[in-house]
């Protein structure tokens, strides 16, 4: 090896002609880059060669080749010392500053991943080299970090790893040392307004973890919700898949005006925050939802080091699945707000006439975690093809192929295999690939090995492809002493499904179908009270036709409320509201 390659991510924010800026148009997740406050990083005293393997953009300096004085032989080692200077941007694309608040992510020259033969299907060793793109995150190798951060005394610090000492270099300043082992990144944050709250989570069979919340003063009342959400996920994931592997976890609450830093994962440090500017409710389920997604990344990206630039459907897809799983366990039915429906403010006048004066006394409409993912996923048009994240164009396409469809696919796969089998597969994945970099094919192979079922076609349709699934009950007719149920198959994708009949006495009968073909007719004995395409197929784009019921007419009030609930169901199932 005669050279190292370095990621210099901060240079993405140096000007409007970088690859990141060209692709993003200077905005990410609704936050715009401020050209008056750019970001950059400069490595001093070494002969860097900037390279642009993806688009040959000469204005992009986010990837550089560093020639070595002497080649490193196989099995050999070398030591490299680098001195660098950096300016953080005004908070944008996960990092930067806002007033006194600092979020330092991707702030140092980071060595690219040199993949040995066998890693992610490689037949020979080679570098994984990509510039910093608008629709991809990061990929790095594991290492140990020993970092000292010097800040004014009034600042409260948080960082990857464990605090290992403090010193006072001069009056009014402090230096805090952090140690982190077996992590592939190091991030830190500082704000004089942070209010720290700490708690140690303990549970039988799980190693304890010290959890620290760094809160804005106006958000201190949310500490209870944040601790409950994190402790619930810590127990759930730790018992289902593997214990959380580090002794500490820090959750950061960015201030209003720094929303561009919110919703991001780093080893042992996550950035939560509300999805928009305040004021905020301390019991807002959206806050828990963001935290659960970022905590899930401690497994899917942190412990199992997927390549986020090329196979984002692995880490983001499994984190989205984990988020939905945790939300279902901790907040099974969260209140459904007009914003969730994409309606903005919903005045009483928008309700059907009989409901305007009754609305305050009616139960709130609610939705589960997977409903909220479906609300975003279902109205979208699927892309013609699925590309690596770094090649994706547009926020919507990236979200669809990395978050929405993969998350719902894993949830559907859990329904097909059964939760116990699905959890054994994820547990096996963690044991086999902890602190390594598995590929999509290796993940699929683990699921096939544990479930003893061929799953290649499903992975091709919903991970490598963008198929749509729609099964619905077409007709239910008596046939002598039996009942015949015809289920139709729309959409261009297939998935194994179960058809479940429920009788008046509560007994059930279930029949299966591999999901192929345009329709299938099933025969059930007797007269079921209800027939449904069994729950568990989260990918189904139209739930409104999944259930048939034999029941008497409803009273008027129940009918009116049922009509409103049907409207919501239509939205959840991909219908259009004009």
PDB file of C-alpha atoms in Angstrom, residues 329-538:
ATOM      1  CA  UNK A 329     -44.118  -1.605  22.036  1.00  0.00           C
ATOM      2  CA  UNK A 330     -43.727   1.730  23.838  1.00  0.00           C
ATOM      3  CA  UNK A 331     -46.364   3.983  22.225  1.00  0.00           C
ATOM      4  CA  UNK A 332     -48.751   1.584  20.469  1.00  0.00           C
ATOM      5  CA  UNK A 333     -51.214   4.246  19.308  1.00  0.00           C
ATOM      6  CA  UNK A 334     -49.943   7.804  19.135  1.00  0.00           C
ATOM      7  CA  UNK A 335     -52.402  10.660  18.468  1.00  0.00           C
ATOM      8  CA  UNK A 336     -52.686  11.368  14.756  1.00  0.00           C
ATOM      9  CA  UNK A 337     -52.232  15.067  14.053  1.00  0.00           C
ATOM     10  CA  UNK A 338     -53.340  16.960  10.936  1.00  0.00           C
ATOM     11  CA  UNK A 339     -49.662  17.412  10.116  1.00  0.00           C
ATOM     12  CA  UNK A 340     -49.249  13.628   9.944  1.00  0.00           C
ATOM     13  CA  UNK A 341     -51.940  13.608   7.266  1.00  0.00           C
ATOM     14  CA  UNK A 342     -50.248  16.380   5.326  1.00  0.00           C
ATOM     15  CA  UNK A 343     -53.271  18.632   5.891  1.00  0.00           C
ATOM     16  CA  UNK A 344     -51.676  21.421   7.932  1.00  0.00           C
ATOM     17  CA  UNK A 345     -54.077  23.026  10.399  1.00  0.00           C
ATOM     18  CA  UNK A 346     -57.420  21.219  10.406  1.00  0.00           C
ATOM     19  CA  UNK A 347     -60.207  23.535  11.635  1.00  0.00           C
ATOM     20  CA  UNK A 348     -63.465  22.175  13.027  1.00  0.00           C
ATOM     21  CA  UNK A 349     -65.188  23.520   9.922  1.00  0.00           C
ATOM     22  CA  UNK A 350     -63.355  20.900   7.868  1.00  0.00           C
ATOM     23  CA  UNK A 351     -65.141  18.066   9.684  1.00  0.00           C
ATOM     24  CA  UNK A 352     -68.381  16.592   8.341  1.00  0.00           C
ATOM     25  CA  UNK A 353     -71.309  18.706   9.569  1.00  0.00           C
ATOM     26  CA  UNK A 354     -72.649  16.397  12.325  1.00  0.00           C
ATOM     27  CA  UNK A 355     -69.151  16.025  13.766  1.00  0.00           C
ATOM     28  CA  UNK A 356     -68.280  19.710  14.223  1.00  0.00           C
ATOM     29  CA  UNK A 357     -69.973  20.036  17.587  1.00  0.00           C
ATOM     30  CA  UNK A 358     -69.379  16.413  18.597  1.00  0.00           C
ATOM     31  CA  UNK A 359     -65.644  16.362  17.822  1.00  0.00           C
ATOM     32  CA  UNK A 360     -64.430  17.414  21.318  1.00  0.00           C
ATOM     33  CA  UNK A 361     -66.214  14.433  22.863  1.00  0.00           C
ATOM     34  CA  UNK A 362     -65.097  11.817  20.337  1.00  0.00           C
ATOM     35  CA  UNK A 363     -62.015   9.628  20.814  1.00  0.00           C
ATOM     36  CA  UNK A 364     -58.875  10.933  19.086  1.00  0.00           C
ATOM     37  CA  UNK A 365     -57.742   9.408  15.832  1.00  0.00           C
ATOM     38  CA  UNK A 366     -54.531   7.484  16.418  1.00  0.00           C
ATOM     39  CA  UNK A 367     -51.878   5.747  14.354  1.00  0.00           C
ATOM     40  CA  UNK A 368     -49.134   3.223  14.988  1.00  0.00           C
ATOM     41  CA  UNK A 369     -45.486   3.744  14.099  1.00  0.00           C
ATOM     42  CA  UNK A 370     -45.775   1.757  10.875  1.00  0.00           C
ATOM     43  CA  UNK A 371     -48.881   3.769   9.907  1.00  0.00           C
ATOM     44  CA  UNK A 372     -46.810   6.952  10.048  1.00  0.00           C
ATOM     45  CA  UNK A 373     -44.111   5.426   7.826  1.00  0.00           C
ATOM     46  CA  UNK A 374     -46.834   4.232   5.441  1.00  0.00           C
ATOM     47  CA  UNK A 375     -48.296   7.761   5.312  1.00  0.00           C
ATOM     48  CA  UNK A 376     -45.049   8.934   3.736  1.00  0.00           C
ATOM     49  CA  UNK A 377     -44.383   5.833   1.617  1.00  0.00           C
ATOM     50  CA  UNK A 378     -47.722   5.060  -0.008  1.00  0.00           C
ATOM     51  CA  UNK A 379     -48.426   8.250  -1.989  1.00  0.00           C
ATOM     52  CA  UNK A 380     -44.951   8.153  -3.565  1.00  0.00           C
ATOM     53  CA  UNK A 381     -44.352   6.810  -7.024  1.00  0.00           C
ATOM     54  CA  UNK A 382     -41.776   4.006  -6.943  1.00  0.00           C
ATOM     55  CA  UNK A 383     -38.527   4.765  -8.788  1.00  0.00           C
ATOM     56  CA  UNK A 384     -37.752   2.874 -11.961  1.00  0.00           C
ATOM     57  CA  UNK A 385     -34.663   1.401 -10.336  1.00  0.00           C
ATOM     58  CA  UNK A 386     -32.931   1.315  -6.942  1.00  0.00           C
ATOM     59  CA  UNK A 387     -29.477   2.842  -6.903  1.00  0.00           C
ATOM     60  CA  UNK A 388     -26.716   3.097  -4.314  1.00  0.00           C
ATOM     61  CA  UNK A 389     -27.364   6.036  -2.011  1.00  0.00           C
ATOM     62  CA  UNK A 390     -24.538   8.121  -3.450  1.00  0.00           C
ATOM     63  CA  UNK A 391     -26.171   7.905  -6.898  1.00  0.00           C
ATOM     64  CA  UNK A 392     -29.688   8.787  -5.765  1.00  0.00           C
ATOM     65  CA  UNK A 393     -31.220  12.066  -6.910  1.00  0.00           C
ATOM     66  CA  UNK A 394     -33.711  13.859  -4.686  1.00  0.00           C
ATOM     67  CA  UNK A 395     -34.687  13.510  -1.039  1.00  0.00           C
ATOM     68  CA  UNK A 396     -37.903  11.618  -1.842  1.00  0.00           C
ATOM     69  CA  UNK A 397     -36.226   8.888  -3.915  1.00  0.00           C
ATOM     70  CA  UNK A 398     -33.547   8.419  -1.277  1.00  0.00           C
ATOM     71  CA  UNK A 399     -36.122   8.176   1.521  1.00  0.00           C
ATOM     72  CA  UNK A 400     -38.208   5.705  -0.496  1.00  0.00           C
ATOM     73  CA  UNK A 401     -35.360   3.321  -1.332  1.00  0.00           C
ATOM     74  CA  UNK A 402     -33.358   3.636   1.920  1.00  0.00           C
ATOM     75  CA  UNK A 403     -35.997   4.137   4.628  1.00  0.00           C
ATOM     76  CA  UNK A 404     -39.623   3.610   3.614  1.00  0.00           C
ATOM     77  CA  UNK A 405     -39.720   0.521   1.428  1.00  0.00           C
ATOM     78  CA  UNK A 406     -36.881  -1.365   3.193  1.00  0.00           C
ATOM     79  CA  UNK A 407     -38.353  -0.631   6.641  1.00  0.00           C
ATOM     80  CA  UNK A 408     -41.785  -1.897   5.601  1.00  0.00           C
ATOM     81  CA  UNK A 409     -40.144  -4.862   3.863  1.00  0.00           C
ATOM     82  CA  UNK A 410     -38.372  -5.955   7.048  1.00  0.00           C
ATOM     83  CA  UNK A 411     -41.633  -5.531   8.969  1.00  0.00           C
ATOM     84  CA  UNK A 412     -43.414  -7.654   6.346  1.00  0.00           C
ATOM     85  CA  UNK A 413     -40.612 -10.220   6.484  1.00  0.00           C
ATOM     86  CA  UNK A 414     -41.092 -10.438  10.249  1.00  0.00           C
ATOM     87  CA  UNK A 415     -44.802 -11.111   9.654  1.00  0.00           C
ATOM     88  CA  UNK A 416     -43.960 -13.855   7.155  1.00  0.00           C
ATOM     89  CA  UNK A 417     -41.213 -15.610   9.128  1.00  0.00           C
ATOM     90  CA  UNK A 418     -42.652 -14.970  12.600  1.00  0.00           C
ATOM     91  CA  UNK A 419     -41.104 -12.673  15.173  1.00  0.00           C
ATOM     92  CA  UNK A 420     -39.129 -15.398  16.951  1.00  0.00           C
ATOM     93  CA  UNK A 421     -37.414 -16.499  13.720  1.00  0.00           C
ATOM     94  CA  UNK A 422     -36.853 -12.919  12.602  1.00  0.00           C
ATOM     95  CA  UNK A 423     -35.222 -12.060  15.935  1.00  0.00           C
ATOM     96  CA  UNK A 424     -32.987 -15.129  15.761  1.00  0.00           C
ATOM     97  CA  UNK A 425     -31.832 -13.970  12.326  1.00  0.00           C
ATOM     98  CA  UNK A 426     -30.973 -10.480  13.575  1.00  0.00           C
ATOM     99  CA  UNK A 427     -29.251 -11.919  16.638  1.00  0.00           C
ATOM    100  CA  UNK A 428     -27.197 -14.186  14.359  1.00  0.00           C
ATOM    101  CA  UNK A 429     -26.381 -11.205  12.145  1.00  0.00           C
ATOM    102  CA  UNK A 430     -25.028  -9.279  15.139  1.00  0.00           C
ATOM    103  CA  UNK A 431     -22.962 -12.203  16.468  1.00  0.00           C
ATOM    104  CA  UNK A 432     -21.467 -12.992  13.087  1.00  0.00           C
ATOM    105  CA  UNK A 433     -20.795  -9.480  11.813  1.00  0.00           C
ATOM    106  CA  UNK A 434     -20.240  -7.317  14.899  1.00  0.00           C
ATOM    107  CA  UNK A 435     -17.583  -4.705  14.076  1.00  0.00           C
ATOM    108  CA  UNK A 436     -17.506  -5.890  10.473  1.00  0.00           C
ATOM    109  CA  UNK A 437     -19.091  -4.765   7.194  1.00  0.00           C
ATOM    110  CA  UNK A 438     -21.630  -7.256   5.780  1.00  0.00           C
ATOM    111  CA  UNK A 439     -23.318  -6.817   2.411  1.00  0.00           C
ATOM    112  CA  UNK A 440     -26.940  -7.198   1.336  1.00  0.00           C
ATOM    113  CA  UNK A 441     -26.213 -10.731   0.087  1.00  0.00           C
ATOM    114  CA  UNK A 442     -24.678 -11.670   3.439  1.00  0.00           C
ATOM    115  CA  UNK A 443     -27.681 -10.285   5.325  1.00  0.00           C
ATOM    116  CA  UNK A 444     -30.047 -12.240   3.078  1.00  0.00           C
ATOM    117  CA  UNK A 445     -27.965 -15.390   3.569  1.00  0.00           C
ATOM    118  CA  UNK A 446     -28.319 -15.090   7.358  1.00  0.00           C
ATOM    119  CA  UNK A 447     -32.107 -14.803   7.086  1.00  0.00           C
ATOM    120  CA  UNK A 448     -32.216 -17.808   4.742  1.00  0.00           C
ATOM    121  CA  UNK A 449     -29.975 -19.860   7.008  1.00  0.00           C
ATOM    122  CA  UNK A 450     -32.021 -19.169  10.143  1.00  0.00           C
ATOM    123  CA  UNK A 451     -35.486 -19.408   8.547  1.00  0.00           C
ATOM    124  CA  UNK A 452     -34.589 -22.275   6.185  1.00  0.00           C
ATOM    125  CA  UNK A 453     -36.538 -20.545   3.441  1.00  0.00           C
ATOM    126  CA  UNK A 454     -35.371 -19.120   0.102  1.00  0.00           C
ATOM    127  CA  UNK A 455     -35.722 -15.347   0.264  1.00  0.00           C
ATOM    128  CA  UNK A 456     -33.757 -14.195  -2.745  1.00  0.00           C
ATOM    129  CA  UNK A 457     -36.852 -13.279  -4.755  1.00  0.00           C
ATOM    130  CA  UNK A 458     -38.242 -11.103  -1.936  1.00  0.00           C
ATOM    131  CA  UNK A 459     -34.925  -9.289  -1.480  1.00  0.00           C
ATOM    132  CA  UNK A 460     -34.722  -8.728  -5.248  1.00  0.00           C
ATOM    133  CA  UNK A 461     -38.229  -7.241  -5.371  1.00  0.00           C
ATOM    134  CA  UNK A 462     -38.104  -4.962  -2.323  1.00  0.00           C
ATOM    135  CA  UNK A 463     -34.427  -4.251  -1.624  1.00  0.00           C
ATOM    136  CA  UNK A 464     -32.818  -4.368  -5.068  1.00  0.00           C
ATOM    137  CA  UNK A 465     -36.129  -3.358  -6.668  1.00  0.00           C
ATOM    138  CA  UNK A 466     -39.102  -1.120  -5.974  1.00  0.00           C
ATOM    139  CA  UNK A 467     -42.164  -3.331  -6.442  1.00  0.00           C
ATOM    140  CA  UNK A 468     -45.618  -2.546  -5.035  1.00  0.00           C
ATOM    141  CA  UNK A 469     -47.882  -5.019  -3.246  1.00  0.00           C
ATOM    142  CA  UNK A 470     -51.684  -4.886  -3.161  1.00  0.00           C
ATOM    143  CA  UNK A 471     -53.872  -7.787  -2.099  1.00  0.00           C
ATOM    144  CA  UNK A 472     -57.590  -7.280  -1.495  1.00  0.00           C
ATOM    145  CA  UNK A 473     -60.762  -9.284  -0.906  1.00  0.00           C
ATOM    146  CA  UNK A 474     -62.689  -9.288  -4.164  1.00  0.00           C
ATOM    147  CA  UNK A 475     -65.747 -11.299  -3.116  1.00  0.00           C
ATOM    148  CA  UNK A 476     -67.193 -13.429  -0.324  1.00  0.00           C
ATOM    149  CA  UNK A 477     -69.971 -15.839  -1.416  1.00  0.00           C
ATOM    150  CA  UNK A 478     -71.800 -18.770   0.161  1.00  0.00           C
ATOM    151  CA  UNK A 479     -71.152 -22.175  -1.405  1.00  0.00           C
ATOM    152  CA  UNK A 480     -73.488 -24.675   0.192  1.00  0.00           C
ATOM    153  CA  UNK A 481     -72.339 -25.129   3.775  1.00  0.00           C
ATOM    154  CA  UNK A 482     -69.086 -23.330   3.016  1.00  0.00           C
ATOM    155  CA  UNK A 483     -67.942 -19.820   2.120  1.00  0.00           C
ATOM    156  CA  UNK A 484     -65.755 -19.005  -0.878  1.00  0.00           C
ATOM    157  CA  UNK A 485     -63.435 -16.038  -0.645  1.00  0.00           C
ATOM    158  CA  UNK A 486     -61.691 -14.643  -3.721  1.00  0.00           C
ATOM    159  CA  UNK A 487     -58.595 -12.549  -3.110  1.00  0.00           C
ATOM    160  CA  UNK A 488     -57.232 -10.491  -5.970  1.00  0.00           C
ATOM    161  CA  UNK A 489     -53.627  -9.469  -6.531  1.00  0.00           C
ATOM    162  CA  UNK A 490     -52.887  -6.036  -7.911  1.00  0.00           C
ATOM    163  CA  UNK A 491     -49.530  -4.296  -8.128  1.00  0.00           C
ATOM    164  CA  UNK A 492     -46.350  -5.573  -9.727  1.00  0.00           C
ATOM    165  CA  UNK A 493     -44.861  -7.270  -6.652  1.00  0.00           C
ATOM    166  CA  UNK A 494     -45.746 -10.479  -4.846  1.00  0.00           C
ATOM    167  CA  UNK A 495     -45.408 -11.559  -1.234  1.00  0.00           C
ATOM    168  CA  UNK A 496     -46.624 -14.651   0.668  1.00  0.00           C
ATOM    169  CA  UNK A 497     -49.922 -13.857   2.395  1.00  0.00           C
ATOM    170  CA  UNK A 498     -52.313 -15.501   4.844  1.00  0.00           C
ATOM    171  CA  UNK A 499     -56.105 -15.294   4.592  1.00  0.00           C
ATOM    172  CA  UNK A 500     -57.767 -15.509   7.998  1.00  0.00           C
ATOM    173  CA  UNK A 501     -61.428 -16.249   8.727  1.00  0.00           C
ATOM    174  CA  UNK A 502     -62.867 -15.440  12.166  1.00  0.00           C
ATOM    175  CA  UNK A 503     -66.144 -16.971  13.346  1.00  0.00           C
ATOM    176  CA  UNK A 504     -68.800 -15.632  15.715  1.00  0.00           C
ATOM    177  CA  UNK A 505     -67.525 -17.852  18.528  1.00  0.00           C
ATOM    178  CA  UNK A 506     -64.032 -16.358  18.230  1.00  0.00           C
ATOM    179  CA  UNK A 507     -62.429 -19.365  16.514  1.00  0.00           C
ATOM    180  CA  UNK A 508     -60.178 -18.776  13.510  1.00  0.00           C
ATOM    181  CA  UNK A 509     -58.974 -20.585  10.418  1.00  0.00           C
ATOM    182  CA  UNK A 510     -56.027 -19.476   8.278  1.00  0.00           C
ATOM    183  CA  UNK A 511     -55.046 -20.463   4.735  1.00  0.00           C
ATOM    184  CA  UNK A 512     -51.855 -19.486   2.937  1.00  0.00           C
ATOM    185  CA  UNK A 513     -50.957 -18.326  -0.565  1.00  0.00           C
ATOM    186  CA  UNK A 514     -47.541 -17.670  -2.093  1.00  0.00           C
ATOM    187  CA  UNK A 515     -49.000 -14.446  -3.482  1.00  0.00           C
ATOM    188  CA  UNK A 516     -48.354 -15.218  -7.138  1.00  0.00           C
ATOM    189  CA  UNK A 517     -50.973 -14.979  -9.854  1.00  0.00           C
ATOM    190  CA  UNK A 518     -53.822 -12.530 -10.357  1.00  0.00           C
ATOM    191  CA  UNK A 519     -56.223 -14.084  -7.851  1.00  0.00           C
ATOM    192  CA  UNK A 520     -56.907 -17.095  -5.669  1.00  0.00           C
ATOM    193  CA  UNK A 521     -60.169 -18.516  -4.291  1.00  0.00           C
ATOM    194  CA  UNK A 522     -60.233 -20.031  -0.807  1.00  0.00           C
ATOM    195  CA  UNK A 523     -62.933 -22.206   0.739  1.00  0.00           C
ATOM    196  CA  UNK A 524     -63.747 -21.848   4.431  1.00  0.00           C
ATOM    197  CA  UNK A 525     -66.247 -24.063   6.276  1.00  0.00           C
ATOM    198  CA  UNK A 526     -69.410 -22.459   7.601  1.00  0.00           C
ATOM    199  CA  UNK A 527     -70.134 -18.719   7.637  1.00  0.00           C
ATOM    200  CA  UNK A 528     -67.266 -16.567   8.967  1.00  0.00           C
ATOM    201  CA  UNK A 529     -68.115 -13.288  10.664  1.00  0.00           C
ATOM    202  CA  UNK A 530     -64.945 -11.689   9.300  1.00  0.00           C
ATOM    203  CA  UNK A 531     -62.396 -12.455   6.604  1.00  0.00           C
ATOM    204  CA  UNK A 532     -59.139 -10.539   6.243  1.00  0.00           C
ATOM    205  CA  UNK A 533     -55.825 -10.544   4.489  1.00  0.00           C
ATOM    206  CA  UNK A 534     -53.953 -11.313   7.712  1.00  0.00           C
ATOM    207  CA  UNK A 535     -52.088  -8.512   9.403  1.00  0.00           C
ATOM    208  CA  UNK A 536     -48.336  -8.437   8.992  1.00  0.00           C
ATOM    209  CA  UNK A 537     -47.966  -7.421   5.345  1.00  0.00           C
ATOM    210  CA  UNK A 538     -46.947  -3.823   5.981  1.00  0.00           C
TER     211      UNK A 538
END
